CSV table of C-alpha atoms and ligand atoms in Angstrom, one decimal:
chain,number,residue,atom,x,y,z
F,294,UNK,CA,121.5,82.0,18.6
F,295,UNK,CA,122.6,84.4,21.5
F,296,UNK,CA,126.4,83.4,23.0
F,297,UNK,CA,124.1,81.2,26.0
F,298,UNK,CA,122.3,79.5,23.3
F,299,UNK,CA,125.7,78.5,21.2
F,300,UNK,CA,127.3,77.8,24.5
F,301,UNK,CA,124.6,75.0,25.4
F,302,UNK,CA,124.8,74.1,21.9
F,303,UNK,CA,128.8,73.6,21.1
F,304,UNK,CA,130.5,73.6,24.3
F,305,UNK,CA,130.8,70.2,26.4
F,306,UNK,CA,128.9,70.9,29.8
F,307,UNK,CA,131.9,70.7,31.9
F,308,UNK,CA,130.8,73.4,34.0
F,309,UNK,CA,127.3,74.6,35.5
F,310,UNK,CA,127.8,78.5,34.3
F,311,UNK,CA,125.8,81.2,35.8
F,312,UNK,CA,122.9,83.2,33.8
F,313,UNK,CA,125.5,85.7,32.8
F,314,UNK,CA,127.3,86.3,29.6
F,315,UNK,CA,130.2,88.6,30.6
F,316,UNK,CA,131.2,91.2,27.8
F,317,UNK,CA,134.0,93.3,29.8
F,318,UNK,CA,135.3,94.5,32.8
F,319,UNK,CA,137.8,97.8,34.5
F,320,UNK,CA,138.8,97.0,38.1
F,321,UNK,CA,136.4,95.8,39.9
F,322,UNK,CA,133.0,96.0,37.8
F,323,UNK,CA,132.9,93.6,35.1
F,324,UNK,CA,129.9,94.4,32.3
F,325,UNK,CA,127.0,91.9,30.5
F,326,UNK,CA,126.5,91.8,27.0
F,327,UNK,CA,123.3,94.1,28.4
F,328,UNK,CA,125.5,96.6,29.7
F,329,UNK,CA,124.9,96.2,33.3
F,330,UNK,CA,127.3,96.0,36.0
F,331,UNK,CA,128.7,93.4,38.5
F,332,UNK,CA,131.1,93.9,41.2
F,333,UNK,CA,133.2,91.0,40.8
F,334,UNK,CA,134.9,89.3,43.9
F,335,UNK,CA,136.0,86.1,41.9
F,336,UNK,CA,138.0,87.3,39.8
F,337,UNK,CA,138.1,84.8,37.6
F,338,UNK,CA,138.9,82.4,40.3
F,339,UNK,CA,141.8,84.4,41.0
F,340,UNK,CA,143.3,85.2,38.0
F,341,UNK,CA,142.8,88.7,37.6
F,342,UNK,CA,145.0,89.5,40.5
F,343,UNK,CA,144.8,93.3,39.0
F,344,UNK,CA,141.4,93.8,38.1
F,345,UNK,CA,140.4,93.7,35.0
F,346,UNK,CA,142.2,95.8,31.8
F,347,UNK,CA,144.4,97.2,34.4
F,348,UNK,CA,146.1,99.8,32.5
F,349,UNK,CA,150.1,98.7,33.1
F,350,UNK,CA,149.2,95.2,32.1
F,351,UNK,CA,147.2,95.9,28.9
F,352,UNK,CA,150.2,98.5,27.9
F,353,UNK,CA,153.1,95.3,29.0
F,354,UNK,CA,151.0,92.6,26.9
F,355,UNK,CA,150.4,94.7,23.8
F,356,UNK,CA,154.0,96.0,23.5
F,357,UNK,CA,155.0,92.4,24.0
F,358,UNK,CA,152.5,91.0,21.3
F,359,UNK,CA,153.4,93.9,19.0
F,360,UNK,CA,157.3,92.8,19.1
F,361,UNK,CA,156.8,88.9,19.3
F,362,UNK,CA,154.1,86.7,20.3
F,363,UNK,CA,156.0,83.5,20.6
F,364,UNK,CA,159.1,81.5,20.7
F,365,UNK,CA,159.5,77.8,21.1
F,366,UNK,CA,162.1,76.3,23.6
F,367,UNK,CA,164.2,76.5,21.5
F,368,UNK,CA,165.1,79.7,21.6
F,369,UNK,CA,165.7,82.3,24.5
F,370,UNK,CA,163.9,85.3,25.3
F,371,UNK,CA,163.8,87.9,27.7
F,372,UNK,CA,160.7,87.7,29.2
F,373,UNK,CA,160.6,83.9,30.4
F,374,UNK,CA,164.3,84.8,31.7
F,375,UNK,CA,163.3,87.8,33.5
F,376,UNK,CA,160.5,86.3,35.0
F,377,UNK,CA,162.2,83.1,36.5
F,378,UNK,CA,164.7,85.9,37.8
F,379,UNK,CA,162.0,87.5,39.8
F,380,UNK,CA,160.8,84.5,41.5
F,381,UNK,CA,164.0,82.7,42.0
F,382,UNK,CA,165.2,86.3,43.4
F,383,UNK,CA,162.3,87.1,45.5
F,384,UNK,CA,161.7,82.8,46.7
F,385,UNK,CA,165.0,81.9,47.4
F,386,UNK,CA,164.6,79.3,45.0
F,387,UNK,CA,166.6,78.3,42.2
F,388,UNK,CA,165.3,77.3,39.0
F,389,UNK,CA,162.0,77.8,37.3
F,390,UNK,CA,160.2,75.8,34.5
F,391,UNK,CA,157.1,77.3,33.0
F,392,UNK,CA,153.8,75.4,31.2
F,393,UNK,CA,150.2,76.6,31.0
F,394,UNK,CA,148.1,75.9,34.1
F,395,UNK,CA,148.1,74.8,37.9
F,396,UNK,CA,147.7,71.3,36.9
F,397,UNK,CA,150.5,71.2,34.8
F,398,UNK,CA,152.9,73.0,37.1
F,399,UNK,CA,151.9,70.4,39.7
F,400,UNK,CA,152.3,67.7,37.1
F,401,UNK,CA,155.9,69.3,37.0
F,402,UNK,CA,156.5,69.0,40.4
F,403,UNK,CA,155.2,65.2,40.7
F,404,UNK,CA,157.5,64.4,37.7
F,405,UNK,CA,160.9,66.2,39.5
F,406,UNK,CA,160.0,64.6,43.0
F,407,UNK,CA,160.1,61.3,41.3
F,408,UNK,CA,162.9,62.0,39.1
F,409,UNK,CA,164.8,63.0,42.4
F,410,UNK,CA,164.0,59.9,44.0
F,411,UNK,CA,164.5,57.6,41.2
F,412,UNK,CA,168.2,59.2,40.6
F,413,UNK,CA,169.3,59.1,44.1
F,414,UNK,CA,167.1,55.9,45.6
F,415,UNK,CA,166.4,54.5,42.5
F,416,UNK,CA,163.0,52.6,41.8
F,417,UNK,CA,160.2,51.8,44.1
F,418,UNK,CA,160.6,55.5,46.2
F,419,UNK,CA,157.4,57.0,43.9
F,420,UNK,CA,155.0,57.8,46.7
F,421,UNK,CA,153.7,61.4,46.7
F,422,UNK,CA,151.6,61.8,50.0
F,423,UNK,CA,148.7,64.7,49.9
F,424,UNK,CA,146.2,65.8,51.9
F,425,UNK,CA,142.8,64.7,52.4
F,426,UNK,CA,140.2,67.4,51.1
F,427,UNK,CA,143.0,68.7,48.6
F,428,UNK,CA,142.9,70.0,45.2
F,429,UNK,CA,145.0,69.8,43.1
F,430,UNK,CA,144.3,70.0,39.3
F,431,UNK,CA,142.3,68.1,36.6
F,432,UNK,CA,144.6,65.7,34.4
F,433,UNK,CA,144.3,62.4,35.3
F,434,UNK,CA,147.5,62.8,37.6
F,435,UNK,CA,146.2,65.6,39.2
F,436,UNK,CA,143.0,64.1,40.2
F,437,UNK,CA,144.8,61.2,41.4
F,438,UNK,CA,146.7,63.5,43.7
F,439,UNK,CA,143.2,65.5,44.8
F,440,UNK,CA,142.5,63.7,48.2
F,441,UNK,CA,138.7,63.7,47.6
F,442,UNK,CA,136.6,60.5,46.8
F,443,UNK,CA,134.4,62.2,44.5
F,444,UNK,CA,137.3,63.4,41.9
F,445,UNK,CA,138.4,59.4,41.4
F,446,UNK,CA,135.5,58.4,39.3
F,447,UNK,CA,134.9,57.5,35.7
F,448,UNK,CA,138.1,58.1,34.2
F,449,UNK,CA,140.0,54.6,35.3
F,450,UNK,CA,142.7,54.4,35.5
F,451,UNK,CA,144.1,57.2,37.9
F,452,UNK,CA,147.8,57.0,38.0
F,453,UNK,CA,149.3,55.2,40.7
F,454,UNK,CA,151.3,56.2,43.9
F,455,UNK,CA,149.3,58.6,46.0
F,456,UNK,CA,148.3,58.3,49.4
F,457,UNK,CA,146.8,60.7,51.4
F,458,UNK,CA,146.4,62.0,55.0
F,459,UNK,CA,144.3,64.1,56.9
F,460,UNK,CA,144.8,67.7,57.1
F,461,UNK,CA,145.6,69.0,60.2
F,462,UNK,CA,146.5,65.7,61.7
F,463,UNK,CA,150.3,65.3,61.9
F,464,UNK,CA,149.9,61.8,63.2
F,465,UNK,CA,148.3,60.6,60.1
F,466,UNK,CA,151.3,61.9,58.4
F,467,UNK,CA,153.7,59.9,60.2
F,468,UNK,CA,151.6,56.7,59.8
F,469,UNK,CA,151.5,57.5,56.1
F,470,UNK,CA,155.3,57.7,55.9
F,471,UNK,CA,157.2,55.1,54.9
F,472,UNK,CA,160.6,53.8,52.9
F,473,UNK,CA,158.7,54.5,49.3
F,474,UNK,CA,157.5,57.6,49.3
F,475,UNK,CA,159.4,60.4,48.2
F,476,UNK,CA,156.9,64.2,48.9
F,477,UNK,CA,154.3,65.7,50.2
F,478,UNK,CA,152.2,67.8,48.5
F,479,UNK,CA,149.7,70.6,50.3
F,480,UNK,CA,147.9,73.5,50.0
F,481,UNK,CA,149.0,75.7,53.1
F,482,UNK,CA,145.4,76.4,52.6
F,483,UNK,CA,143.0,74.7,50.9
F,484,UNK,CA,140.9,76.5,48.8
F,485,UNK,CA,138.2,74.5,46.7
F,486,UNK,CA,138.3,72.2,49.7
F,487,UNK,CA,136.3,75.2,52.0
F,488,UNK,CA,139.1,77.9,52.1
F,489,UNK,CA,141.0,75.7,54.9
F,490,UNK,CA,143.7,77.3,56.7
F,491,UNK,CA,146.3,74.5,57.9
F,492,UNK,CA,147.7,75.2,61.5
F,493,UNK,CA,151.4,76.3,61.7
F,494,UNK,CA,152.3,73.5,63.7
F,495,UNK,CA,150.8,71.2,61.5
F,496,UNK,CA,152.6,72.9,58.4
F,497,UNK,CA,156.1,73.0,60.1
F,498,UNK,CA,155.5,69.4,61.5
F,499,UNK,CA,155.0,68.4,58.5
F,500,UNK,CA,158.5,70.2,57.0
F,501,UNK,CA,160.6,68.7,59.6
F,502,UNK,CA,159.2,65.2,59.1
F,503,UNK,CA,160.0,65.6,54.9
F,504,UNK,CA,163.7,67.2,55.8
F,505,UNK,CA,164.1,63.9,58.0
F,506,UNK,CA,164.4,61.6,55.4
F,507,UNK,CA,165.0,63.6,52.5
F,508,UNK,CA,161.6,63.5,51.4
F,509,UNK,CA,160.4,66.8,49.2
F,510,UNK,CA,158.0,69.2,50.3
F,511,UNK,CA,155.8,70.6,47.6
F,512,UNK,CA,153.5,73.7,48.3
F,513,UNK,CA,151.0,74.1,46.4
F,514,UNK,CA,150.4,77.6,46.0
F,515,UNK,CA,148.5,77.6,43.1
F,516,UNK,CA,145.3,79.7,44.5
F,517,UNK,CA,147.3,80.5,47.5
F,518,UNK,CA,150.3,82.3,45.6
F,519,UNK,CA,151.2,85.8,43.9
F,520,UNK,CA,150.1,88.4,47.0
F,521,UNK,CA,146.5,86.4,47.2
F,522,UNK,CA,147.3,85.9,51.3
F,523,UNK,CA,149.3,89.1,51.9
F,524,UNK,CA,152.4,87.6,51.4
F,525,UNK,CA,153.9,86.9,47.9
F,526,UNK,CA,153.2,83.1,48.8
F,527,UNK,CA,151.3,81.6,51.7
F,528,UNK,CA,154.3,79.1,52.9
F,529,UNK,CA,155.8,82.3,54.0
F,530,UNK,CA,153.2,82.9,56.8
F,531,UNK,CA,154.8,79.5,58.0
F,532,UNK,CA,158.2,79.6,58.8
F,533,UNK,CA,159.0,76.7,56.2
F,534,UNK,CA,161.6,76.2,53.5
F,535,UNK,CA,159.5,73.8,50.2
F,536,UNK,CA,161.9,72.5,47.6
F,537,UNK,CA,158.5,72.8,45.2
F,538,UNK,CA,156.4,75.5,45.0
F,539,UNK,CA,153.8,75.7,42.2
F,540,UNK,CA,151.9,78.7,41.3
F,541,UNK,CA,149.2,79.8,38.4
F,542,UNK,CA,146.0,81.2,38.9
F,543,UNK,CA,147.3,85.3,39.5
F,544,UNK,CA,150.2,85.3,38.4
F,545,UNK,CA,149.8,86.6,34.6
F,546,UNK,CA,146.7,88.6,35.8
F,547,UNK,CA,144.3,86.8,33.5
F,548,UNK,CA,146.4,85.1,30.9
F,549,UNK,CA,147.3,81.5,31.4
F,550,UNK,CA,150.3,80.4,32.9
F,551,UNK,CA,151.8,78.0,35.3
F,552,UNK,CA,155.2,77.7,36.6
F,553,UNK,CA,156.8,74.8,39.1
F,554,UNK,CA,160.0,76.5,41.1
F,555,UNK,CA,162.2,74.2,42.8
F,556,UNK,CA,165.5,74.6,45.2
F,557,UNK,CA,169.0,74.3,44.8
F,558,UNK,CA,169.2,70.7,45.7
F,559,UNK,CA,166.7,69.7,42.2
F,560,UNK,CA,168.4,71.7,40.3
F,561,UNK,CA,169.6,69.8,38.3
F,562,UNK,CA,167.2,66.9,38.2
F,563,UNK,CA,165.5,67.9,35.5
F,564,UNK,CA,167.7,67.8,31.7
F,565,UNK,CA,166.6,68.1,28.2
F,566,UNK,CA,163.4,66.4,27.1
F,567,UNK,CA,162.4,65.3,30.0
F,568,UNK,CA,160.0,68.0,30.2
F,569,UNK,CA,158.2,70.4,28.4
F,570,UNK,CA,155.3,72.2,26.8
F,571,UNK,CA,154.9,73.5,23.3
F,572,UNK,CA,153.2,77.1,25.1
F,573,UNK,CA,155.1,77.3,28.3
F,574,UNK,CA,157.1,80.7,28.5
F,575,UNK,CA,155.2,82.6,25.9
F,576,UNK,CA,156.9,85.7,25.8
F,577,UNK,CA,153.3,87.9,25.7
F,578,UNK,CA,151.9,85.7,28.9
F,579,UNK,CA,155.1,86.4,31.1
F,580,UNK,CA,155.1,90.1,29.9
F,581,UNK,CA,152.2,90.2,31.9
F,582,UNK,CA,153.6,88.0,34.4
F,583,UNK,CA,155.9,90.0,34.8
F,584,UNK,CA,153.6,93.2,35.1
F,585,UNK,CA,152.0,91.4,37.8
F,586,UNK,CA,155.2,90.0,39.9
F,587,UNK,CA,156.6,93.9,40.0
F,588,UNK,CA,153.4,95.4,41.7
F,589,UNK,CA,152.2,92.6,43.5
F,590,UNK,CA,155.9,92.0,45.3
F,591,UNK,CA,156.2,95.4,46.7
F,592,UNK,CA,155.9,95.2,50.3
F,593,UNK,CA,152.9,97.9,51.1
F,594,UNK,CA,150.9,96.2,47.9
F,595,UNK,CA,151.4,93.2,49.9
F,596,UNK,CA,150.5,95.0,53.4
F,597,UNK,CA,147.4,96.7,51.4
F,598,UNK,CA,146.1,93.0,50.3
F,599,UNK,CA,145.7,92.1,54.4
F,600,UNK,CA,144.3,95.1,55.7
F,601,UNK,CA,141.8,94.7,53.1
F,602,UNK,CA,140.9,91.5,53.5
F,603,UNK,CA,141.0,92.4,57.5
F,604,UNK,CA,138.4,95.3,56.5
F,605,UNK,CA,136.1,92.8,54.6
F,606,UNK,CA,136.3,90.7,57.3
F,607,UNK,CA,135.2,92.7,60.1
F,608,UNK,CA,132.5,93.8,58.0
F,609,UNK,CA,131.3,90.2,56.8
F,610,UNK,CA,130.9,89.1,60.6
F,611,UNK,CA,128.7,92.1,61.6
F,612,UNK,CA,126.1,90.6,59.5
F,613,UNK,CA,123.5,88.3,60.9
F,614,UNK,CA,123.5,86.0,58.5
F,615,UNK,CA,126.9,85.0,58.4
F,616,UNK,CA,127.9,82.3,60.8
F,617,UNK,CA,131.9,82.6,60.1
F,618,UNK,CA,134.1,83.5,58.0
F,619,UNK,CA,137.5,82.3,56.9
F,620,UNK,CA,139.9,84.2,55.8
F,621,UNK,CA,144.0,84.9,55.0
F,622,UNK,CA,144.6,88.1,52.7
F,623,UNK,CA,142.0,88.1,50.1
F,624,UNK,CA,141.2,85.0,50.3
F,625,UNK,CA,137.5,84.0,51.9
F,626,UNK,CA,135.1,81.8,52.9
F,627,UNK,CA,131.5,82.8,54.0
F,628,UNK,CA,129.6,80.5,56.5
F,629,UNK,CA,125.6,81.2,56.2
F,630,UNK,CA,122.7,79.3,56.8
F,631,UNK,CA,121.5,77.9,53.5
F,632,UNK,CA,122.6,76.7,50.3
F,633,UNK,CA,125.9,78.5,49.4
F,634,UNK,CA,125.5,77.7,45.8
F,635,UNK,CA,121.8,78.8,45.6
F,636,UNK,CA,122.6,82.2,47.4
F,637,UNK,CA,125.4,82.8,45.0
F,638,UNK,CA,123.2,82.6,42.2
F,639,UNK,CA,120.9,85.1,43.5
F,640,UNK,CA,123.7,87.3,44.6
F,641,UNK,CA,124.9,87.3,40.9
F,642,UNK,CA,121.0,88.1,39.8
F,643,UNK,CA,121.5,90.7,41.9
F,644,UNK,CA,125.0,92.2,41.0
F,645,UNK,CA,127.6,90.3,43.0
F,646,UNK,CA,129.7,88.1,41.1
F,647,UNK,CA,130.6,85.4,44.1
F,648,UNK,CA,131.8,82.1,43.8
F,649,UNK,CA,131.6,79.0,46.2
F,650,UNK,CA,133.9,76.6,47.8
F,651,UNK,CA,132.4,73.6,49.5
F,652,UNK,CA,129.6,74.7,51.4
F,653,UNK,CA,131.1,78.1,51.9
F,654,UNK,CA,130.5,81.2,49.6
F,655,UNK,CA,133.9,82.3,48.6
F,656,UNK,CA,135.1,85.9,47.4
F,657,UNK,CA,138.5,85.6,46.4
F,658,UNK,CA,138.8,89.4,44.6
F,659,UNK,CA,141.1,91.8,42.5
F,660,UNK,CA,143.9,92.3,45.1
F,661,UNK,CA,143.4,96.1,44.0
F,662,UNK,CA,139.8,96.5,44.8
F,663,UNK,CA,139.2,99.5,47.0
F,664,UNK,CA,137.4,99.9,50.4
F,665,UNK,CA,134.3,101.6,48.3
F,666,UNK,CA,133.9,98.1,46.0
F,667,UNK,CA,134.4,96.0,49.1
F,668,UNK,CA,131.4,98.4,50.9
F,669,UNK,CA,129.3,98.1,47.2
F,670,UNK,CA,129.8,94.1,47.4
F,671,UNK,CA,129.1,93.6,51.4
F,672,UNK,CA,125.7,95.6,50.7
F,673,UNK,CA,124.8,93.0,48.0
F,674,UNK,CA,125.9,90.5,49.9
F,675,UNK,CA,123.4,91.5,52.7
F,676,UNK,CA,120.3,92.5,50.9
F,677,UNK,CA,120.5,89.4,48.9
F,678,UNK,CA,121.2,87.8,52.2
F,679,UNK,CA,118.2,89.3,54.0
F,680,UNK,CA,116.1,89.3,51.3
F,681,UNK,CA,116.5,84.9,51.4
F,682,UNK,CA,116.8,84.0,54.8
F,683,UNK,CA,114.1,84.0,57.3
M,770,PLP,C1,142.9,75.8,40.5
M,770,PLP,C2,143.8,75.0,41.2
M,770,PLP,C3,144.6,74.0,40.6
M,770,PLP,C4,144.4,73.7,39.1
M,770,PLP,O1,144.8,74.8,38.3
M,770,PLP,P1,144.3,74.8,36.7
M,770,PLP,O2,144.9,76.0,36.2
M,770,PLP,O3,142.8,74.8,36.7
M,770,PLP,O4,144.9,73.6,36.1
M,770,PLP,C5,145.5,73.3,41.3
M,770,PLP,N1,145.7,73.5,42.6
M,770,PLP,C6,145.0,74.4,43.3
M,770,PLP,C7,145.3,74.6,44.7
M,770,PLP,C8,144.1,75.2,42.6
M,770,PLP,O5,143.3,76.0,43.3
């Protein structure tokens, strides 16, 4: 059996792959089992903020593997330490705590909102308020907190105390406000939702109405975050202050890891065994982590990331086919006539690795690519474009 064959055979079908068994990948250009080449602007979903097997990262992983690969909880080490230095440092937050995914860092965040709540309010004050179109994870928590119909299926019952408000629409905030709940969780911008960019009013109407009444403001940021908009985190194209912020997808440039930040006021919330994760804060993961956080946080990386995305843009929109695009950093969404997910299969046939979102193609790629990938992926783009619209 080939690795498709075993795939169809031993794996559950959770996901609809496309006819491409990946082998490797350097920068840009990922590789079939066949030997042929791709220009990847997924990147994994945006996980291989780097590209792939970038050099620095392969040397900070192996070093770290070669000297330990894990320690539990129990024990300290360096690199978890280090790491939750960097972000505290370069957030303005205070205190880190580390697990495996996006989903689980939001599940962190849901459990020290209501563990803020519960201490100072006591019970009843559980409500976390999200957005309409959201995305936010897939435990059954996390679907609970997705705003969209279609995730709240099958798997009854979703946990309780979510409501959720339309994007956009401060209004429907307020009316959703009331003595029982205790956050509000967003995207800044949503990204499986369509690559959504919330207005700044909207985002800072929102912040004042949670600093009001002491309700907590969770961000997010788990597509959004680690240089993917051109800044370090896309709250800080807002002008707002979140005590949560939750991050994953780039942040250990391909190897899994999710972390929940909060501010000083939950510092302390959260005390032994009320949380925790058997994996969270491997040593070799936040090696990389912390590979990635050191060139991703230097200001002209971070000025590099939106005049490429600027580049790509511009040179999207002088295609015919493209209606509109959306776009912050390196993170976009394509408007064309047709079926998104039937043109990114053929631009994948045809060397373009491209994902969707909604009804949108969506590149979201290595925040290293150069302007001569970015020119190699806009001409796939358009002959496969050309070659299936009339
Ligand atoms: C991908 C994503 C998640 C879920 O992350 P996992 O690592 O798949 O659990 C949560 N929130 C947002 C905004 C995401 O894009």
């Amino acid at each position: 059996m080939n690795t498709k064959e075993k795939d169809s055979k031993y794996i559950m079908h959770t996901y609809g792959r496309y006819n491409v068994a990946l082998k490797s990948g350097k920068g840009a250009a990922a590789f079939d089992e066949d030997g042929k080449r791709y220009i990847d602007v997924s990147s994994g979903i945006g996980v291989n903020s780097l590209g792939y097997c970038d050099e620095g990262w392969v040397n900070a992983i192996t070093a770290q593997a070669n000297t330990v690969q894990h320690v539990s909880n129990y024990f300290y080490n360096e690199q978890p330490s280090n790491l939750a230095e960097k972000l505290c440092t370069l957030t303005g937050l205070s205190k880190a705590c580390f697990g495996n995914s996006g989903a689980e860092a939001n599940e962190c965040a849901i459990k020290v909102a209501r563990k803020y709540s519960f201490d100072r309010y006591g019970e009843g004050r559980n409500v976390i308020l999200t957005l309409k179109n959201s995305f936010h994870g897939r435990t059954v928590t996390t679907l609970s907190a997705t705003g969209q119909d279609v995730f709240h299926n099958f798997f009854f019952p979703f946990t309780e105390g979510f409501k959720y408000a339309e994007a956009n629409n401060l209004d429907d905030v307020k009316n959703n406000i009331d003595e029982k709940v205790c956050a509000v969780m967003i995207e800044v911008v949503q990204g499986e939702g369509g690559v959504v960019i919330l207005d700044k009013e909207f985002v800072q109407g929102v912040a004042r109405i949670c600093k009001a009444s002491d309700i907590l403001l969770i961000i997010d940021e788990v597509q959004t975050g680690i240089g993917r908009t051109g800044k370090l985190f896309a709250y800080q194209h807002y002008g707002v202050k979140p005590d949560l912020v939750t991050m994953a997808k780039g942040l250990g440039g391909g190897l899994p890891i999710g972390v929940c930040l909060c501010g000083e006021k939950l510092d302390s919330v959260m005390s032994p065994s009320t949380h925790g994760t058997t994996f969270g804060a491997n040593p070799v993961v936040c090696a990389g982590a912390n590979y990635v956080i050191d060139k991703i946080s230097d200001e002209a990386f971070l000025n590099a990331v939106e005049e490429k995305g600027a580049y790509l843009e511009k040179k999207l929109l002088a295609l015919d086919e493209v209606k509109s695009v959306n776009r912050l950093g390196l993170m976009v969404g394509i408007e064309i006539d047709g079926d998104a997910h039937d043109m990114a299969e053929k631009c994948v046939a045809n060397g373009l690795l491209i994902i969707t979102a909604k009804a949108l193609l969506r590149m979201l790629p290595p925040l290293t690519i150069t302007a001569e990938e970015l020119d190699e992926a806009v001409t796939i783009l358009e002959k496969t474009l050309k070659e299936n619209t009339k």
